[in-house]
Coordinates of C-alpha atoms in Angstrom, one line a residue:
X1 CA 152.1 182.0 119.4
X2 CA 149.2 184.5 119.6
X3 CA 148.1 186.1 116.4
X4 CA 145.9 189.2 116.2
X5 CA 142.3 188.3 115.8
X6 CA 141.8 190.1 112.5
X7 CA 144.8 188.4 111.0
X8 CA 143.6 185.0 112.3
X9 CA 140.3 185.4 110.6
X10 CA 142.0 186.1 107.3
X11 CA 144.4 183.2 107.6
X12 CA 144.2 179.7 106.2
X13 CA 145.2 177.1 108.6
X14 CA 145.6 173.3 108.7
X15 CA 142.6 173.2 110.9
X16 CA 140.5 174.9 108.2
X17 CA 141.6 172.2 105.7
X18 CA 140.9 169.4 108.2
X19 CA 137.5 170.6 109.3
X20 CA 136.1 172.6 106.3
X21 CA 137.9 171.0 103.3
X22 CA 139.6 172.1 100.1
X23 CA 136.5 173.8 98.6
X24 CA 136.2 176.1 101.6
X25 CA 139.8 177.2 101.3
X26 CA 139.7 177.8 97.5
X27 CA 136.5 179.8 97.9
X28 CA 138.1 181.9 100.6
X29 CA 141.1 182.7 98.4
X30 CA 138.9 183.6 95.4
X31 CA 136.8 186.0 97.6
X32 CA 139.8 187.7 99.2
X33 CA 140.6 191.3 98.4
X34 CA 144.3 190.6 98.0
X35 CA 146.9 187.9 97.4
X36 CA 148.5 185.3 99.6
X37 CA 152.2 184.5 100.1
X38 CA 154.0 181.1 100.2
X39 CA 157.3 181.1 102.0
X40 CA 159.4 178.8 99.8
X41 CA 162.0 178.0 102.4
X42 CA 162.8 174.6 100.8
X43 CA 163.4 176.1 97.4
X44 CA 165.6 178.9 98.9
X45 CA 167.7 176.3 100.8
X46 CA 168.1 174.1 97.6
X47 CA 168.8 177.0 95.2
X48 CA 171.2 179.1 97.3
X49 CA 172.6 176.8 100.0
X50 CA 172.6 173.3 98.4
X51 CA 169.8 172.2 100.7
X52 CA 171.9 172.4 103.8
X53 CA 169.7 174.6 106.0
X54 CA 169.5 172.5 109.2
X55 CA 166.4 171.8 111.4
X56 CA 168.0 173.8 114.2
X57 CA 167.8 176.9 112.1
X58 CA 164.2 176.1 111.0
X59 CA 163.0 175.6 114.6
X60 CA 164.8 178.8 115.7
X61 CA 162.4 180.9 113.6
X62 CA 159.3 178.6 113.8
X63 CA 157.3 180.9 116.1
X64 CA 157.9 183.9 113.9
X65 CA 157.1 182.0 110.7
X66 CA 154.0 180.5 112.3
X67 CA 152.7 183.9 113.2
X68 CA 153.6 185.6 109.9
X69 CA 150.4 184.4 108.2
X70 CA 151.6 182.6 105.1
X71 CA 149.3 180.6 102.9
X72 CA 151.9 177.9 103.2
X73 CA 155.5 177.1 104.0
X74 CA 157.3 175.0 101.4
X75 CA 159.3 172.9 103.8
X76 CA 160.0 169.5 102.1
X77 CA 160.0 167.8 98.7
X78 CA 162.3 168.2 95.7
X79 CA 165.8 167.1 96.6
X80 CA 165.4 167.9 100.3
X81 CA 164.0 164.4 101.1
X82 CA 167.2 162.9 99.8
X83 CA 169.6 165.5 101.3
X84 CA 167.9 165.3 104.7
X85 CA 169.2 161.7 104.9
X86 CA 172.4 162.1 102.9
X87 CA 173.8 165.3 104.4
X88 CA 171.8 166.4 107.4
X89 CA 171.2 163.0 109.0
X90 CA 167.6 163.5 109.8
X91 CA 164.6 161.4 108.9
X92 CA 162.5 163.7 106.6
X93 CA 159.3 162.5 108.2
X94 CA 160.6 163.2 111.7
X95 CA 161.6 166.7 110.6
X96 CA 158.0 167.3 109.5
X97 CA 156.6 165.9 112.7
X98 CA 158.9 168.2 114.8
X99 CA 158.3 171.3 112.7
X100 CA 154.5 170.8 112.6
X101 CA 154.4 170.8 116.4
X102 CA 156.2 174.1 116.4
X103 CA 154.0 175.6 113.6
X104 CA 150.4 174.4 114.2
X105 CA 148.8 177.3 112.4
X106 CA 150.8 177.0 109.1
X107 CA 150.0 174.7 106.2
X108 CA 153.1 172.8 105.0
X109 CA 153.8 172.4 101.3
X110 CA 156.1 170.2 99.3
X111 CA 157.4 169.9 95.7
X112 CA 156.7 166.5 94.1
X113 CA 158.1 165.5 90.7
X114 CA 155.1 163.4 89.7
X115 CA 156.1 159.9 88.8
X116 CA 159.6 160.7 90.0
X117 CA 158.3 161.7 93.4
X118 CA 161.3 162.9 95.5
X119 CA 163.9 161.1 93.3
X120 CA 165.3 161.4 89.9
X121 CA 163.7 158.7 87.8
X122 CA 160.3 157.0 87.6
X123 CA 158.9 154.9 90.5
X124 CA 156.4 152.0 90.5
X125 CA 152.8 153.2 91.0
X126 CA 152.3 151.3 94.3
X127 CA 155.5 153.0 95.7
X128 CA 154.1 156.4 94.5
X129 CA 150.8 155.9 96.2
X130 CA 152.3 154.6 99.5
X131 CA 154.7 157.5 99.6
X132 CA 152.0 160.1 99.1
X133 CA 149.8 158.6 101.7
X134 CA 152.7 158.7 104.2
X135 CA 153.8 162.3 103.6
X136 CA 150.2 163.5 103.5
X137 CA 150.2 163.1 107.3
X138 CA 152.1 166.3 107.4
X139 CA 152.0 168.0 104.0
X140 CA 148.8 170.0 103.2
X141 CA 149.6 171.5 99.8
X142 CA 151.1 169.3 97.1
X143 CA 152.8 171.1 94.2
X144 CA 153.1 168.4 91.5
X145 CA 155.0 168.8 88.2
X146 CA 156.4 166.8 85.3
X147 CA 159.4 167.9 83.3
X148 CA 157.6 167.2 80.1
X149 CA 154.3 168.6 81.3
X150 CA 153.1 165.1 80.5
X151 CA 149.8 164.8 82.4
X152 CA 149.6 161.0 82.7
X153 CA 152.9 161.0 84.7
X154 CA 151.2 163.0 87.5
X155 CA 147.8 161.1 87.8
X156 CA 148.7 158.7 90.6
X157 CA 149.9 161.5 92.8
X158 CA 146.8 163.6 91.9
X159 CA 144.5 160.8 93.0
X160 CA 146.3 160.1 96.3
X161 CA 146.5 163.8 97.2
X162 CA 142.8 164.2 96.6
X163 CA 142.0 161.0 98.5
X164 CA 144.0 162.3 101.5
X165 CA 141.9 165.6 101.5
X166 CA 145.0 167.7 100.7
X167 CA 145.2 170.7 98.4
X168 CA 146.3 169.7 94.9
X169 CA 148.5 172.2 93.1
X170 CA 149.4 170.8 89.6
X171 CA 152.1 172.7 87.8
X172 CA 152.3 174.3 84.4
X173 CA 156.1 174.2 83.9
X174 CA 157.0 177.4 82.0
X175 CA 159.8 178.2 79.6
X176 CA 160.4 180.4 76.6
X177 CA 160.9 180.0 72.8
X178 CA 158.8 179.9 69.7
X179 CA 156.8 176.8 70.8
X180 CA 156.0 178.2 74.3
X181 CA 152.9 180.3 73.4
X182 CA 149.9 181.3 75.6
X183 CA 147.8 179.1 73.3
X184 CA 150.0 176.0 74.1
X185 CA 149.9 176.7 77.9
X186 CA 146.1 177.4 78.0
X187 CA 145.5 174.1 76.1
X188 CA 147.8 172.3 78.7
X189 CA 145.7 173.8 81.5
X190 CA 142.6 172.2 79.9
X191 CA 144.4 168.8 79.8
X192 CA 145.1 169.1 83.6
X193 CA 141.6 170.2 84.4
X194 CA 140.1 167.3 82.5
X195 CA 141.9 165.0 85.0
X196 CA 141.7 167.0 88.2
X197 CA 138.6 169.1 88.0
X198 CA 138.7 172.8 89.0
X199 CA 139.0 172.2 92.8
X200 CA 142.7 172.8 92.5
X201 CA 145.3 175.6 92.8
X202 CA 147.1 175.9 89.4
X203 CA 150.8 176.7 89.7
X204 CA 152.8 178.5 87.0
X205 CA 156.2 177.0 87.7
X206 CA 158.9 179.4 86.4
X207 CA 161.7 177.2 87.8
X208 CA 164.4 179.0 85.8
X209 CA 163.2 182.5 86.3
X210 CA 162.9 183.1 82.6
X211 CA 160.7 185.4 80.6
X212 CA 159.8 189.0 81.1
X213 CA 157.4 190.6 83.5
X214 CA 155.1 191.3 80.6
X215 CA 155.3 187.7 79.4
X216 CA 154.2 186.3 82.8
X217 CA 151.4 188.8 83.3
X218 CA 150.1 188.0 79.8
X219 CA 150.1 184.2 80.5
X220 CA 148.2 184.7 83.8
X221 CA 145.6 186.8 82.0
X222 CA 145.3 184.3 79.2
X223 CA 144.7 181.4 81.6
X224 CA 142.1 183.4 83.7
X225 CA 140.3 184.6 80.6
X226 CA 139.7 181.0 79.7
X227 CA 139.2 179.7 83.3
X228 CA 138.1 182.7 85.4
X229 CA 137.5 180.7 88.6
X230 CA 140.9 179.1 88.8
X231 CA 143.2 180.0 91.7
X232 CA 146.6 180.8 90.1
X233 CA 149.8 180.5 92.1
X234 CA 152.9 182.0 90.5
X235 CA 156.3 180.5 91.4
X236 CA 159.6 181.9 90.1
X237 CA 163.3 182.3 90.7
X238 CA 165.2 185.5 91.0
X239 CA 168.3 184.4 89.0
X240 CA 168.2 187.4 86.7
X241 CA 167.1 189.8 89.5
X242 CA 163.7 190.4 87.9
X243 CA 161.3 188.1 89.6
X244 CA 159.8 190.9 91.7
X245 CA 158.6 192.4 88.3
X246 CA 157.2 189.0 87.3
X247 CA 155.4 188.7 90.6
X248 CA 153.9 192.2 90.3
X249 CA 152.5 191.5 86.8
X250 CA 151.2 188.0 87.9
X251 CA 149.3 189.6 90.8
X252 CA 148.0 192.6 88.7
X253 CA 146.7 190.1 86.2
X254 CA 144.9 187.9 88.7
X255 CA 147.3 185.5 90.4
X256 CA 146.1 184.9 94.0
X257 CA 149.3 183.3 95.5
X258 CA 152.9 184.1 95.0
X259 CA 156.2 182.7 96.2
X260 CA 159.1 184.5 98.0
X261 CA 161.7 183.9 100.7
X262 CA 163.1 185.3 104.0
X263 CA 165.2 188.3 103.0
X264 CA 168.1 187.5 105.4
X265 CA 168.7 184.3 103.4
X266 CA 167.8 185.3 99.9
X267 CA 170.6 185.0 97.3
X268 CA 170.8 184.9 93.5
X269 CA 169.1 181.7 92.3
X270 CA 166.2 181.1 94.6
X271 CA 163.1 183.2 95.4
X272 CA 163.1 187.0 95.9
X273 CA 162.6 188.6 99.3
X274 CA 159.1 188.5 100.9
X275 CA 159.3 192.0 102.3
X276 CA 160.1 193.6 99.0
X277 CA 157.1 191.8 97.4
X278 CA 154.8 193.0 100.2
X279 CA 155.9 196.6 100.1
X280 CA 156.1 196.9 96.2
X281 CA 152.6 195.4 95.7
X282 CA 151.2 197.6 98.4
X283 CA 152.1 200.6 96.3
X284 CA 150.1 199.1 93.4
X285 CA 147.1 198.7 95.7
X286 CA 147.4 194.9 96.3
X287 CA 147.4 193.7 99.9
X288 CA 149.1 190.6 101.3
X289 CA 146.2 188.8 103.0
X290 CA 146.8 187.7 106.6
X291 CA 150.4 188.8 106.7
X292 CA 152.0 190.2 109.8
X293 CA 154.7 192.4 108.3
X294 CA 156.6 192.7 111.6
X295 CA 156.8 188.9 112.0
X296 CA 158.4 188.7 108.5
X297 CA 161.0 191.2 109.7
X298 CA 161.5 189.3 113.0
X299 CA 162.2 186.1 111.2
X300 CA 165.0 187.6 109.2
X301 CA 166.4 189.4 112.2
X302 CA 166.8 186.0 113.9
X303 CA 168.0 184.3 110.7
X304 CA 170.7 186.8 109.8
X305 CA 173.4 185.6 112.3
X306 CA 172.8 182.0 111.1
X307 CA 173.8 182.7 107.5
X308 CA 177.5 182.7 108.5
X309 CA 177.2 179.0 109.3
X310 CA 176.1 178.2 105.7
X311 CA 178.5 180.4 103.7
X312 CA 180.5 177.5 102.4
X313 CA 177.4 176.2 100.6
X314 CA 176.6 179.3 98.7
X315 CA 177.4 179.1 95.0
X316 CA 181.0 179.8 93.7
X317 CA 179.3 181.9 91.1
X318 CA 178.2 185.2 92.7
X319 CA 175.9 187.9 91.3
X320 CA 172.7 187.8 89.4
X321 CA 172.7 186.0 86.0
X322 CA 170.6 187.6 83.3
X323 CA 172.0 185.0 80.9
X324 CA 169.7 182.5 82.5
X325 CA 167.4 183.6 79.7
X326 CA 169.8 181.7 77.4
X327 CA 170.8 178.7 79.4
X328 CA 167.6 178.3 81.4
X329 CA 169.1 176.3 84.3
X330 CA 166.7 176.3 87.3
X331 CA 167.9 177.8 90.6
X332 CA 168.7 174.4 92.3
X333 CA 170.8 173.2 89.3
X334 CA 172.7 176.5 88.9
X335 CA 174.6 176.3 92.2
X336 CA 175.2 172.6 91.9
X337 CA 176.5 172.9 88.3
X338 CA 179.2 175.3 89.4
X339 CA 180.1 173.0 92.3
X340 CA 180.5 170.1 89.9
X341 CA 182.5 172.2 87.6
X342 CA 184.9 173.2 90.4
X343 CA 185.3 169.6 91.6
X344 CA 185.6 168.3 88.1
X345 CA 188.2 170.8 87.1
X346 CA 186.3 172.3 84.2
X347 CA 185.2 175.7 85.7
X348 CA 187.0 177.7 83.0
X349 CA 184.7 175.9 80.4
X350 CA 181.5 177.1 82.1
X351 CA 180.9 180.1 79.7
X352 CA 181.1 177.7 76.7
X353 CA 178.8 175.2 78.4
X354 CA 176.2 177.6 79.5
X355 CA 176.2 180.1 76.7
X356 CA 176.8 177.9 73.7
X357 CA 176.5 174.2 74.2
X358 CA 173.6 174.0 76.7
X359 CA 171.2 176.2 74.7
X360 CA 172.1 174.2 71.6
X361 CA 171.4 170.9 73.3
X362 CA 168.0 172.2 74.6
X363 CA 166.9 173.1 71.0
X364 CA 168.2 169.9 69.5
X365 CA 166.5 167.6 72.1
X366 CA 163.1 169.3 71.8
X367 CA 163.0 172.6 73.7
X368 CA 161.1 171.1 76.7
X369 CA 161.5 172.2 80.3
X370 CA 164.8 172.3 82.1
X371 CA 163.7 171.0 85.5
X372 CA 164.4 167.8 87.3
X373 CA 165.2 165.3 85.9
X374 CA 165.2 167.1 82.5
X375 CA 167.7 169.7 83.7
X376 CA 170.1 166.9 84.7
X377 CA 169.8 165.3 81.3
X378 CA 170.4 168.5 79.5
X379 CA 173.3 169.6 81.8
X380 CA 175.1 166.2 81.7
X381 CA 174.8 166.0 77.9
X382 CA 176.1 169.5 77.4
X383 CA 179.1 168.9 79.8
X384 CA 179.9 165.5 78.1
X385 CA 179.7 167.1 74.6
X386 CA 182.2 169.8 75.6
X387 CA 184.6 167.6 77.7
X388 CA 184.8 164.8 75.2
X389 CA 184.9 167.1 72.2
X390 CA 182.5 164.8 70.4
X391 CA 178.8 165.6 70.6
X392 CA 176.4 162.9 72.0
X393 CA 179.2 160.4 72.5
X394 CA 178.7 157.7 75.3
X395 CA 175.2 159.0 76.1
X396 CA 173.8 157.9 79.5
X397 CA 170.7 155.8 79.9
X398 CA 168.5 158.7 81.0
X399 CA 169.1 160.5 77.6
X400 CA 168.5 157.2 75.8
X401 CA 165.3 156.6 77.7
X402 CA 164.1 160.2 76.9
X403 CA 164.7 159.7 73.2
X404 CA 162.9 156.4 73.2
X405 CA 159.8 158.1 74.7
X406 CA 160.1 156.1 77.9
X407 CA 159.2 159.2 80.0
X408 CA 156.3 160.3 77.8
X409 CA 155.8 162.1 74.5
X410 CA 158.0 165.1 73.8
X411 CA 155.7 168.1 73.5
X412 CA 157.0 169.8 70.4
X413 CA 159.4 167.7 68.2
X414 CA 161.9 164.9 68.5
X415 CA 165.7 165.1 68.0
X416 CA 167.1 164.8 64.4
X417 CA 168.2 161.5 62.8
X418 CA 171.8 162.6 63.2
X419 CA 171.4 162.8 67.0
X420 CA 169.7 159.4 67.1
X421 CA 172.6 157.9 65.2
X422 CA 175.1 159.5 67.5
X423 CA 173.4 158.2 70.6
X424 CA 172.3 154.7 69.5
X425 CA 174.8 153.9 66.7
X426 CA 174.4 153.0 63.1
X427 CA 171.6 150.6 63.8
X428 CA 169.6 153.3 65.6
X429 CA 166.4 152.9 63.4
X430 CA 166.2 149.2 64.4
X431 CA 166.7 150.0 68.1
X432 CA 164.1 152.8 68.1
X433 CA 161.5 150.7 66.2
X434 CA 162.0 147.8 68.7
X435 CA 162.3 149.8 71.9
X436 CA 160.5 153.1 71.6
X437 CA 157.4 153.6 73.8
X438 CA 156.3 154.7 77.2
X439 CA 157.9 152.9 80.1
X440 CA 155.3 151.5 82.5
X441 CA 157.2 150.7 85.7
X442 CA 156.1 147.4 87.2
X443 CA 154.8 147.5 90.7
X444 CA 157.3 146.1 93.3
X445 CA 156.3 143.6 96.0
X446 CA 156.3 145.9 99.0
X447 CA 156.5 143.0 101.5
X448 CA 159.6 141.6 99.8
X449 CA 161.2 145.1 99.8
X450 CA 160.5 145.3 103.5
X451 CA 162.2 142.0 104.1
X452 CA 165.2 143.1 102.1
X453 CA 165.5 146.3 104.2
X454 CA 165.1 144.3 107.4
X455 CA 167.9 142.0 106.3
X456 CA 170.2 144.9 105.5
X457 CA 169.5 146.5 108.9
X458 CA 169.3 143.3 110.9
X459 CA 166.0 144.4 112.6
X460 CA 162.4 145.1 112.0
X461 CA 161.5 148.3 110.3
X462 CA 158.6 150.8 110.3
X463 CA 156.5 151.7 107.4
X464 CA 158.0 155.2 107.4
X465 CA 161.5 153.7 107.1
X466 CA 160.3 151.5 104.3
X467 CA 158.9 154.5 102.4
X468 CA 162.2 156.4 102.6
X469 CA 164.1 153.2 101.6
X470 CA 161.9 152.9 98.5
X471 CA 162.8 156.4 97.5
X472 CA 166.6 156.3 98.0
X473 CA 167.6 152.7 99.0
X474 CA 171.3 153.0 99.6
X475 CA 171.4 156.4 101.2
X476 CA 168.4 155.5 103.4
X477 CA 170.2 152.4 104.7
X478 CA 173.3 154.4 105.4
X479 CA 171.3 157.0 107.2
X480 CA 169.4 154.4 109.4
X481 CA 172.8 152.8 110.3
X482 CA 174.3 156.2 111.1
X483 CA 171.4 157.1 113.4
X484 CA 171.5 153.8 115.2
X485 CA 175.2 154.3 115.9
X486 CA 175.3 158.0 116.7
X487 CA 171.8 159.0 117.7
X488 CA 169.9 162.1 116.5
X489 CA 172.8 164.3 115.6
X490 CA 170.5 166.8 113.8
X491 CA 169.8 168.5 117.1
X492 CA 173.2 170.0 116.9
X493 CA 173.3 173.7 115.9
X494 CA 174.9 174.5 112.5
X495 CA 177.9 176.3 114.1
X496 CA 178.9 172.9 115.5
X497 CA 177.7 170.7 112.6
X498 CA 179.6 172.7 110.0
X499 CA 182.6 173.7 112.1
X500 CA 185.7 173.8 109.9
X501 CA 189.1 172.6 111.0
X502 CA 188.0 169.8 113.3
X503 CA 187.9 169.9 117.1
X504 CA 190.7 170.4 119.6
X505 CA 191.2 168.7 122.9
X506 CA 189.8 170.7 125.8
X507 CA 187.2 172.6 123.6
X508 CA 183.8 173.0 125.2
X509 CA 180.5 173.9 123.5
X510 CA 177.3 175.0 125.2
X511 CA 174.1 175.2 123.1
X512 CA 170.4 174.6 123.1
X513 CA 169.1 171.8 120.9
X514 CA 166.2 172.0 118.6
X515 CA 163.8 171.4 121.5
X516 CA 165.3 174.1 123.7
X517 CA 167.2 171.7 126.0
X518 CA 170.7 172.9 127.1
X519 CA 173.7 170.7 126.4
X520 CA 177.4 170.8 127.0
X521 CA 179.9 168.9 124.8
X522 CA 183.6 168.7 125.8
X523 CA 186.4 167.2 123.7
X524 CA 188.1 165.1 126.4
X525 CA 191.3 163.2 126.7
X526 CA 192.6 160.7 124.2
X527 CA 194.7 157.5 124.4
X528 CA 196.3 155.1 121.9
X529 CA 195.2 151.5 121.6
X530 CA 197.5 148.5 121.2
X531 CA 196.7 148.5 117.4
X532 CA 197.9 152.1 117.1
X533 CA 194.4 153.6 116.8
X534 CA 193.2 156.5 119.0
X535 CA 190.3 156.6 121.4
X536 CA 189.1 160.2 122.1
X537 CA 186.5 160.8 124.8
X538 CA 183.6 163.0 123.9
X539 CA 181.9 164.2 127.1
X540 CA 178.3 164.8 126.3
X541 CA 176.3 166.4 129.2
X542 CA 178.9 165.0 131.6
X543 CA 178.7 161.5 130.2
X544 CA 181.9 160.3 128.5
X545 CA 181.5 158.5 125.1
X546 CA 184.6 156.9 123.5
X547 CA 185.1 157.5 119.8
X548 CA 187.6 155.2 118.0
X549 CA 189.6 156.7 115.2
X550 CA 191.3 154.3 112.8
X551 CA 194.8 155.5 111.9
X552 CA 196.8 154.9 108.8
X553 CA 199.6 152.4 109.3
X554 CA 202.9 154.4 109.4
X555 CA 205.0 151.6 108.0
X556 CA 202.9 151.2 104.9
X557 CA 202.7 154.9 104.1
X558 CA 200.0 156.4 101.9
X559 CA 199.2 154.4 98.8
X560 CA 199.6 156.4 95.6
X561 CA 196.4 156.6 93.6
X562 CA 196.8 154.8 90.2
X563 CA 195.4 156.9 87.3
X564 CA 194.2 155.1 84.3
X565 CA 193.3 156.5 80.9
X566 CA 190.1 155.7 79.1
X567 CA 192.1 153.5 76.6
X568 CA 193.7 151.6 79.5
X569 CA 190.3 151.0 81.2
X570 CA 188.9 149.8 77.9
X571 CA 191.8 147.4 77.4
X572 CA 191.4 146.0 80.9
X573 CA 187.7 145.5 80.2
X574 CA 188.5 143.3 77.2
X575 CA 190.6 141.1 79.5
X576 CA 187.9 140.8 82.1
X577 CA 189.1 143.4 84.6
X578 CA 186.2 145.8 84.7
X579 CA 187.0 149.3 86.0
X580 CA 184.9 152.3 86.7
X581 CA 184.8 154.8 83.8
X582 CA 183.7 157.7 86.0
X583 CA 183.4 158.9 89.6
X584 CA 180.1 158.0 91.1
X585 CA 178.1 155.7 93.4
X586 CA 177.3 152.0 92.8
X587 CA 173.5 152.0 92.4
X588 CA 172.8 148.4 91.3
X589 CA 174.6 145.2 90.6
X590 CA 172.5 143.0 88.3
X591 CA 175.1 140.1 88.2
X592 CA 176.4 137.8 90.9
X593 CA 179.6 135.8 91.5
X594 CA 179.6 132.6 89.6
X595 CA 177.0 133.8 87.0
X596 CA 177.6 133.6 83.3
X597 CA 177.6 136.9 81.4
X598 CA 177.6 137.9 77.7
X599 CA 179.2 140.7 75.8
X600 CA 176.9 143.8 76.1
X601 CA 175.3 142.6 79.4
X602 CA 175.0 145.2 82.2
X603 CA 177.4 144.4 85.1
X604 CA 177.1 147.5 87.3
X605 CA 174.9 150.6 87.3
X606 CA 176.7 153.7 88.5
X607 CA 175.0 156.9 89.5
X608 CA 176.8 160.2 88.9
X609 CA 175.3 163.7 88.8
X610 CA 171.9 162.1 89.4
X611 CA 172.2 160.1 86.2
X612 CA 172.5 156.4 85.7
X613 CA 175.4 154.9 83.7
X614 CA 175.7 151.3 82.8
X615 CA 179.0 149.5 82.9
X616 CA 178.7 146.6 80.5
X617 CA 180.8 143.5 79.8
X618 CA 183.0 143.5 76.7
X619 CA 183.4 139.7 76.7
X620 CA 181.6 136.4 77.3
X621 CA 182.5 134.7 80.5
X622 CA 181.8 133.9 84.1
X623 CA 181.8 136.4 87.0
X624 CA 184.6 135.3 89.4
X625 CA 184.5 138.3 91.7
X626 CA 182.3 141.3 92.5
X627 CA 184.5 143.9 94.3
X628 CA 181.9 146.6 95.2
X629 CA 178.5 146.8 96.9
X630 CA 175.5 149.0 96.4
X631 CA 176.1 152.4 97.9
X632 CA 179.9 152.3 97.5
X633 CA 181.6 155.4 96.1
X634 CA 184.0 154.7 93.3
X635 CA 186.5 156.8 91.3
X636 CA 187.6 156.5 87.7
X637 CA 189.8 153.4 87.4
X638 CA 188.5 151.6 90.5
X639 CA 188.0 147.9 90.2
X640 CA 184.4 146.7 90.0
X641 CA 184.1 143.2 88.6
X642 CA 186.5 140.4 87.5
X643 CA 185.3 138.1 84.7
X644 CA 186.9 134.9 83.6
X645 CA 186.9 135.0 79.8
X646 CA 185.3 132.0 78.0
X647 CA 187.4 130.0 75.6

């Protein structure tokens, strides 16, 4: 991993941060005669491949990326922490430890949602601080944002990042519309600096890839005219195919760092290609500081054959989308929205949702920023309005909390009285007067949470495991149990991990794991057990491992799924038979068997499309049976709770 001496002298490394500090790095960037590049691998993976890029692929190109000379590599944060455990079966902290050993000269960067951290709703402050301290062992640059640009929501993260000696990069979330003026954004920069001081990198976070090149260049210039010593980092998406133009104008007006991705993996909704950025800006007389152009090329040369493994995770909606200027969905949400539409059977309605309803909802709710969790609130609301053919009916708790100011003040204006009435009912004024206000999340007892986790796992746990559990409790527990049973399966290459059609007896696979060690897997013989199940022998490096497959009982046949209408589910609820009203995951069960409940009391909290939905009791009575557990996946009509109705 030798890098030319001249390039090394220009580079910024973790060692510089550790030995010389943040001020040294910021001063070096200011004095440079060019601009720096961040490789936003995490954002590319999330936006164009639903966060499925495996560690094996990342390690495959770690040497080339390490030698390329980036300011930073965005490698974690956002939804990736969740998906690492949920879909890739790797501990997110272990991934950082492994990758940092392969890339010692490259600073790692994350994306942090302020008070929402790496989740979708606010966390207690003591959880926030513990999580930042833990991830700061590996993350050098912290990009921190809030979907309302509400500065107080980011302060605990700001303080912990600075205390850890890391580079703080607070975000100015960007959008368009009559309220989104340079004057507004420059004022917001001042609010950030009042809290952070000027020893920061300021990020213009154009998460939707909206606005023209001229608009972005003008904003950069307006900020630097007011705060000339600020280091500005421009981040954007290439959804409309025009982010190269926005990057050019950002750099020409003074931005010192820009984001892009490896060209072999770039698509439609994530970052534009690094090499195009380098070559285009070179023509304008702007040099990419410290960059080894050949290493950028070598990375994509190695990556290109890997793309075939991930093709099933690319969006169903191909081509650039200039209409993003209307619907404003960020890259990560665009691909997942089409996936949800396909699974939900409403793909033909997407033009109506994106071009008509979603823009209307954005304006009606306050024209704030469509980024997590705000993008989920906007998207879910628009979809419900179209599918139910009645606007703002059965609003979820996240929309209600937003309208009650629980997440912070809306920046421009509040929704109309008509929308409040639709969401909260005829007594909405009384509800708002009683409940409106910022939601301060009470600290949890960390030791109690640790004991709960140990009880669920039946063993002692590490602080790292506790931190991941505090972020995503049910999915973390499922991951820990999976790893205990199957080991570190993430070492498998993607061509095996994502192999379609299953495996056949006699198949043999030879591959190198993430550490370069050679392995052989053979699908061996199989035999039936007395119960009718099947044991298949998986021969791993010549050691046979039996895998038991539970078979459907032939005599019983396949049970036909019972489909219930909304009216039938409502009628059952009035009799005490509580059914799920949607397809989702059980997030929380606030009641217990034998407990008394009242009409209107929350029985089950379901999570669907990253939103929380309360299932409430329609009657007074006693809980006789709870039929689900946290983490269970349920479908519409599935039984949840049985209540004995009071006389």
